[in-house]
GROMACS .gro file of C-alpha atoms in nm:
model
  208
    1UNK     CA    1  -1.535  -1.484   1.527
    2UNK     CA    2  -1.554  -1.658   1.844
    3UNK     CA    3  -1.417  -1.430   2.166
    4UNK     CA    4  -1.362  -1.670   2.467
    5UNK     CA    5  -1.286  -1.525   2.805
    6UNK     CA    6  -1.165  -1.649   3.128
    7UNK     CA    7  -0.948  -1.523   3.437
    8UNK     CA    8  -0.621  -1.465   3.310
    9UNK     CA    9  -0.285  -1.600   3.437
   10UNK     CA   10   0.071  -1.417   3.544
   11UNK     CA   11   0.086  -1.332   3.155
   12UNK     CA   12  -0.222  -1.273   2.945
   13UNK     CA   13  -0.188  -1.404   2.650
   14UNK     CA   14  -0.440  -1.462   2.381
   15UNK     CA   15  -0.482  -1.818   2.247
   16UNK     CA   16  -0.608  -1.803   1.859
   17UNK     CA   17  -0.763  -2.057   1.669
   18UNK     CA   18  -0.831  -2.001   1.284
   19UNK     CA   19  -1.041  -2.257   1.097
   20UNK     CA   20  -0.972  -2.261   0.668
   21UNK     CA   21  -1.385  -2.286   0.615
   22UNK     CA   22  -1.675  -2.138   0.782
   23UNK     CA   23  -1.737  -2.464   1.028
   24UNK     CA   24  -1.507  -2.551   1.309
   25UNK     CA   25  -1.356  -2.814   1.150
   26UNK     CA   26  -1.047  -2.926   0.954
   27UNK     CA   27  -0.678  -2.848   1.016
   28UNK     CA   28  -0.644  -2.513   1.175
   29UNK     CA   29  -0.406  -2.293   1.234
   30UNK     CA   30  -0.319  -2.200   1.601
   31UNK     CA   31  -0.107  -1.934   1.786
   32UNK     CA   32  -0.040  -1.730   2.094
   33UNK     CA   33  -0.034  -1.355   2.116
   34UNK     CA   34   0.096  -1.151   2.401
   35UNK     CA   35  -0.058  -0.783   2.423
   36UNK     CA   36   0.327  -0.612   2.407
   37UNK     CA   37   0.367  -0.806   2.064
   38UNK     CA   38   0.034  -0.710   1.893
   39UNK     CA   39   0.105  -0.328   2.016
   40UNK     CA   40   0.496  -0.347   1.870
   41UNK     CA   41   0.288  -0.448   1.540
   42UNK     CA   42   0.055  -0.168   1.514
   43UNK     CA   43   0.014   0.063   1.828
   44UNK     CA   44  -0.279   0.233   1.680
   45UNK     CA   45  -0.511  -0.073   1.552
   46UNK     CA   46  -0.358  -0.368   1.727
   47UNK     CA   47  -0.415  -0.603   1.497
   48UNK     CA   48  -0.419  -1.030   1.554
   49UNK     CA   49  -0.379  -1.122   1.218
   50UNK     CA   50  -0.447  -1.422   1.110
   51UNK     CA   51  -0.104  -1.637   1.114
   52UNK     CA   52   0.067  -1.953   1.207
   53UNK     CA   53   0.307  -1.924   1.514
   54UNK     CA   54   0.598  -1.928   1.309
   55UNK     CA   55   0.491  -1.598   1.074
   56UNK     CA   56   0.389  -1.459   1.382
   57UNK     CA   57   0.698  -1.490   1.569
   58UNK     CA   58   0.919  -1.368   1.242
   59UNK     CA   59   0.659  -1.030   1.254
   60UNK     CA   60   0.699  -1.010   1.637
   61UNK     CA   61   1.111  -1.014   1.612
   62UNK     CA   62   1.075  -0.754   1.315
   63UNK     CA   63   0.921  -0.516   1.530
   64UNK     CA   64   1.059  -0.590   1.909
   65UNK     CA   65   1.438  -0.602   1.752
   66UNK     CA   66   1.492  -0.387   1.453
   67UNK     CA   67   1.391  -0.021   1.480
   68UNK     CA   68   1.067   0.012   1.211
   69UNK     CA   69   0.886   0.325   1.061
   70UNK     CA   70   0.595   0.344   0.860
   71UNK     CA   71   0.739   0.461   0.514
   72UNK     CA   72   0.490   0.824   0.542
   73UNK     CA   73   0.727   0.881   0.866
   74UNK     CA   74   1.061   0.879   0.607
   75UNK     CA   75   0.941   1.010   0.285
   76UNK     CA   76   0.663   1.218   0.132
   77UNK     CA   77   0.389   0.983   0.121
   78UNK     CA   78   0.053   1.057  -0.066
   79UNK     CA   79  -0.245   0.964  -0.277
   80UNK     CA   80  -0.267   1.093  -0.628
   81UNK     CA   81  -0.364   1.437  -0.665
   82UNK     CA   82  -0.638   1.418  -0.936
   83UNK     CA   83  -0.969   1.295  -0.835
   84UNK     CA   84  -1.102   1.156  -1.125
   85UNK     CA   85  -1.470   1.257  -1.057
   86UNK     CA   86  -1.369   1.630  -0.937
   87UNK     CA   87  -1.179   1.701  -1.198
   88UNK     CA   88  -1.307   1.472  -1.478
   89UNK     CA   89  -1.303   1.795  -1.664
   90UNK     CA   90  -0.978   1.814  -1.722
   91UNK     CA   91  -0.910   1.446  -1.853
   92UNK     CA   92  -0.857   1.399  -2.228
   93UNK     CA   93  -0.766   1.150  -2.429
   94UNK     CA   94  -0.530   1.394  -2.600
   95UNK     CA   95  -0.153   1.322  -2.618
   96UNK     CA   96  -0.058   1.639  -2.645
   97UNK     CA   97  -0.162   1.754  -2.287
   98UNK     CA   98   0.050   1.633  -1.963
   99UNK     CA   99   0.080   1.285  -1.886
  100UNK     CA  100  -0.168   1.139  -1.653
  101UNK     CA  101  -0.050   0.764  -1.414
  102UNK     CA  102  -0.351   0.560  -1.346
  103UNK     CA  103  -0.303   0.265  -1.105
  104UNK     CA  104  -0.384  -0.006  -1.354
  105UNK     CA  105  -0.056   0.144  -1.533
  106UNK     CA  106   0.180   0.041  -1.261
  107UNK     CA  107   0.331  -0.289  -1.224
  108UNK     CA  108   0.675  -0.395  -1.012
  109UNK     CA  109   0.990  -0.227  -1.124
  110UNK     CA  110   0.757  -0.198  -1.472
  111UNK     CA  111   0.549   0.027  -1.646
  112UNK     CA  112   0.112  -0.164  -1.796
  113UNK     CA  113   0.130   0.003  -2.177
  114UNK     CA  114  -0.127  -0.282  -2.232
  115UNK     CA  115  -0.428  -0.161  -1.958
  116UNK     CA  116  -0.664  -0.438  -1.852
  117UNK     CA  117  -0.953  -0.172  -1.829
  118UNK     CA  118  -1.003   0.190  -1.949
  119UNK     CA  119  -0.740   0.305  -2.187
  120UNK     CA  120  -0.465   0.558  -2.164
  121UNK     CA  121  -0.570   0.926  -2.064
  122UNK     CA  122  -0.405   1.254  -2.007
  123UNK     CA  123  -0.432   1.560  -1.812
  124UNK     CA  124  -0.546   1.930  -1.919
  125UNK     CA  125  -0.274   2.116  -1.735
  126UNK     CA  126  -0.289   2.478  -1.812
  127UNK     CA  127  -0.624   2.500  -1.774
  128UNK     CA  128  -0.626   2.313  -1.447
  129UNK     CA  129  -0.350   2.529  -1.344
  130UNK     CA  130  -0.543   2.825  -1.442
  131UNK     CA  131  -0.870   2.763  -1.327
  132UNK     CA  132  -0.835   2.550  -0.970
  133UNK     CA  133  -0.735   2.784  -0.691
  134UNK     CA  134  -0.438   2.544  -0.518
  135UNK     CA  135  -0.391   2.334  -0.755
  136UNK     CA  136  -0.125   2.095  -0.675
  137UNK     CA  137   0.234   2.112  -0.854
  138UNK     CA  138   0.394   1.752  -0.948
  139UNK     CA  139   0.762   1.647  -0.909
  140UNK     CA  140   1.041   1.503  -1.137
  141UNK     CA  141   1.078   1.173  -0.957
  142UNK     CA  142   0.857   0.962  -0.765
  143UNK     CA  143   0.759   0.648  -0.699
  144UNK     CA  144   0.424   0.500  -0.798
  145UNK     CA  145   0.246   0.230  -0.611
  146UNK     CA  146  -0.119   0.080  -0.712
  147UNK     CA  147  -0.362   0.172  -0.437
  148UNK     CA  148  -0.637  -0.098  -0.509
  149UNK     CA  149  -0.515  -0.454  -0.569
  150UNK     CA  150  -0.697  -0.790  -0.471
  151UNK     CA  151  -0.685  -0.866  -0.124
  152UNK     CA  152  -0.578  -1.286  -0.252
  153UNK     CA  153  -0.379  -1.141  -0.515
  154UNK     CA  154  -0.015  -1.298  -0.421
  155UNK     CA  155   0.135  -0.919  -0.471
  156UNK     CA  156  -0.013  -0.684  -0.306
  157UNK     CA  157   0.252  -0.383  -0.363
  158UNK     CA  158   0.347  -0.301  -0.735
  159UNK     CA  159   0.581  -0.002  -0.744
  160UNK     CA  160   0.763   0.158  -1.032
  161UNK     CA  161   0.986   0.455  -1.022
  162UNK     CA  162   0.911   0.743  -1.273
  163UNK     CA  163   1.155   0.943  -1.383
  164UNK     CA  164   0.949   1.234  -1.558
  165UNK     CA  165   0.660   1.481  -1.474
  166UNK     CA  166   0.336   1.326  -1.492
  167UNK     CA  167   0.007   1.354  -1.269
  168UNK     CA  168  -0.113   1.086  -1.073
  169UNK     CA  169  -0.475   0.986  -1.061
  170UNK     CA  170  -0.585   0.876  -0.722
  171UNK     CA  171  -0.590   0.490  -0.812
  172UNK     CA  172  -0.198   0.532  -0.719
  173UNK     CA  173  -0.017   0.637  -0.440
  174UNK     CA  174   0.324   0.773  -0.473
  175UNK     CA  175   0.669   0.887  -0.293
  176UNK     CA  176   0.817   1.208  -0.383
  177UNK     CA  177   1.210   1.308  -0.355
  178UNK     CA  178   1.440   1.489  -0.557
  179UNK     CA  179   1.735   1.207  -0.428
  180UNK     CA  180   1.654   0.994  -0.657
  181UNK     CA  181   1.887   0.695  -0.496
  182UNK     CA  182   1.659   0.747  -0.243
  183UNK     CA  183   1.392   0.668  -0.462
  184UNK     CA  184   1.544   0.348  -0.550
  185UNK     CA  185   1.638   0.248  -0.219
  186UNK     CA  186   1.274   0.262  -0.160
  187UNK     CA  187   1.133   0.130  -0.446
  188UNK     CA  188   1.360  -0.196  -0.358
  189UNK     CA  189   1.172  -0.200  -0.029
  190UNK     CA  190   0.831  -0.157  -0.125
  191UNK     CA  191   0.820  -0.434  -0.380
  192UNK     CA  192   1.059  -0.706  -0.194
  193UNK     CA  193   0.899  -1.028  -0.050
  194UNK     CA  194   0.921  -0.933   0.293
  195UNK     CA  195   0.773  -0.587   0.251
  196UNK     CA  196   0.498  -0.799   0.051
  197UNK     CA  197   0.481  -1.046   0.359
  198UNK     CA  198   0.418  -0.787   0.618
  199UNK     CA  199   0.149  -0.638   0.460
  200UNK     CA  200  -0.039  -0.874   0.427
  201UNK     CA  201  -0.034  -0.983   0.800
  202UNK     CA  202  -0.271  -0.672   0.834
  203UNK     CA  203  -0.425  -0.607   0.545
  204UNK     CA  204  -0.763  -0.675   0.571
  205UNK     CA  205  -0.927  -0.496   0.211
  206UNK     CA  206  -0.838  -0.410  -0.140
  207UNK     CA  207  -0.663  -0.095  -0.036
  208UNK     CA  208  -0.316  -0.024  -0.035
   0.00000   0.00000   0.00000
């Protein structure tokens, strides 16, 4: 990263220049920022991501136009409650015990029966329930969302909506609500192109 400075005009705007290798060379993509548009994106990071003018400008009318919230500012937003190391304990491989959703097991609008790591595992709950002090109740409905997917993976948000009790290992994140149109409403969101599309612009590691 190359940071060029020089007086600045009757509008500062930062001039961007992104090369596709590591040598200044080749087609590159090129675009002008104003501070006001890179604080509508993110107020608290302000971000340049790394666009052509045209993406940024569509990102830039998104947020200067239409009213936008992050989705934790609407719903109950959170990352699985069971830490697999702290409470590895209580992970079987037993049926019988409570249904446990690891992140590899969520896909869009679609439950992974067929894991491509680990297998499928459950949760001890009585004993959990007995034996940590707060331990954490689950819902009927939420939402599930992968937390770790490939930063070049073409998807970056997989969501499903699950209509039963079940913990969450934290792998997943998840939206809670008893309105379960809600839920749906959501889960449209959250796995649609342009959801997709604008995280992207600012995602800059395998988290979600």
């Amino acid at each position: 990263c190359v940071l060029v400075f020089s007086k600045p005009g009757p509008t500062v705007a930062f001039p961007v220049s992104i090369y596709p290798g590591k040598y200044f060379v080749g087609n590159r993509k090129r675009v002008s920022v104003l501070y006001d548009e890179i604080e509508a994106i993110d107020k608290d990071v302000l971000p340049i991501p790394l666009v052509t003018q045209e993406e940024w400008d569509v990102a830039t009318r998104i947020h200067s136009q239409l009213p936008a919230w992050r989705i934790s500012e609407i719903a109950d937003l959170t990352r699985g409650e069971i830490n697999q190391t702290i409470f590895s304990e209580y992970i079987t491989k037993n049926p019988s015990h409570t249904e446990m959703i690891k992140g590899v097991e969520i896909d869009r609008y679609a439950e992974n029966w067929h894991l491509s790591q680990g297998e499928k595992q459950w949760f001890e709950e009585k004993s959990y329930s007995a034996q940590v002090k707060n331990a954490k109740s689950i819902p009927n409905f939420r939402i599930g969302v992968q937390r770790i997917t490939g930063i070049d993976e073409q998807t970056r948000l997989r969501a499903t909506l699950f209509e039963r009790r079940a913990y969450f290992a934290d792998s997943t994140n998840s939206v809670a609500s008893e309105d379960i149109t809600r839920l749906r409403f959501l889960l449209a969101l959250t796995n649609s192109c342009l959801f997709n599309w604008r995280f992207k612009l600012t995602s800059t590691n395998n988290n979600v």
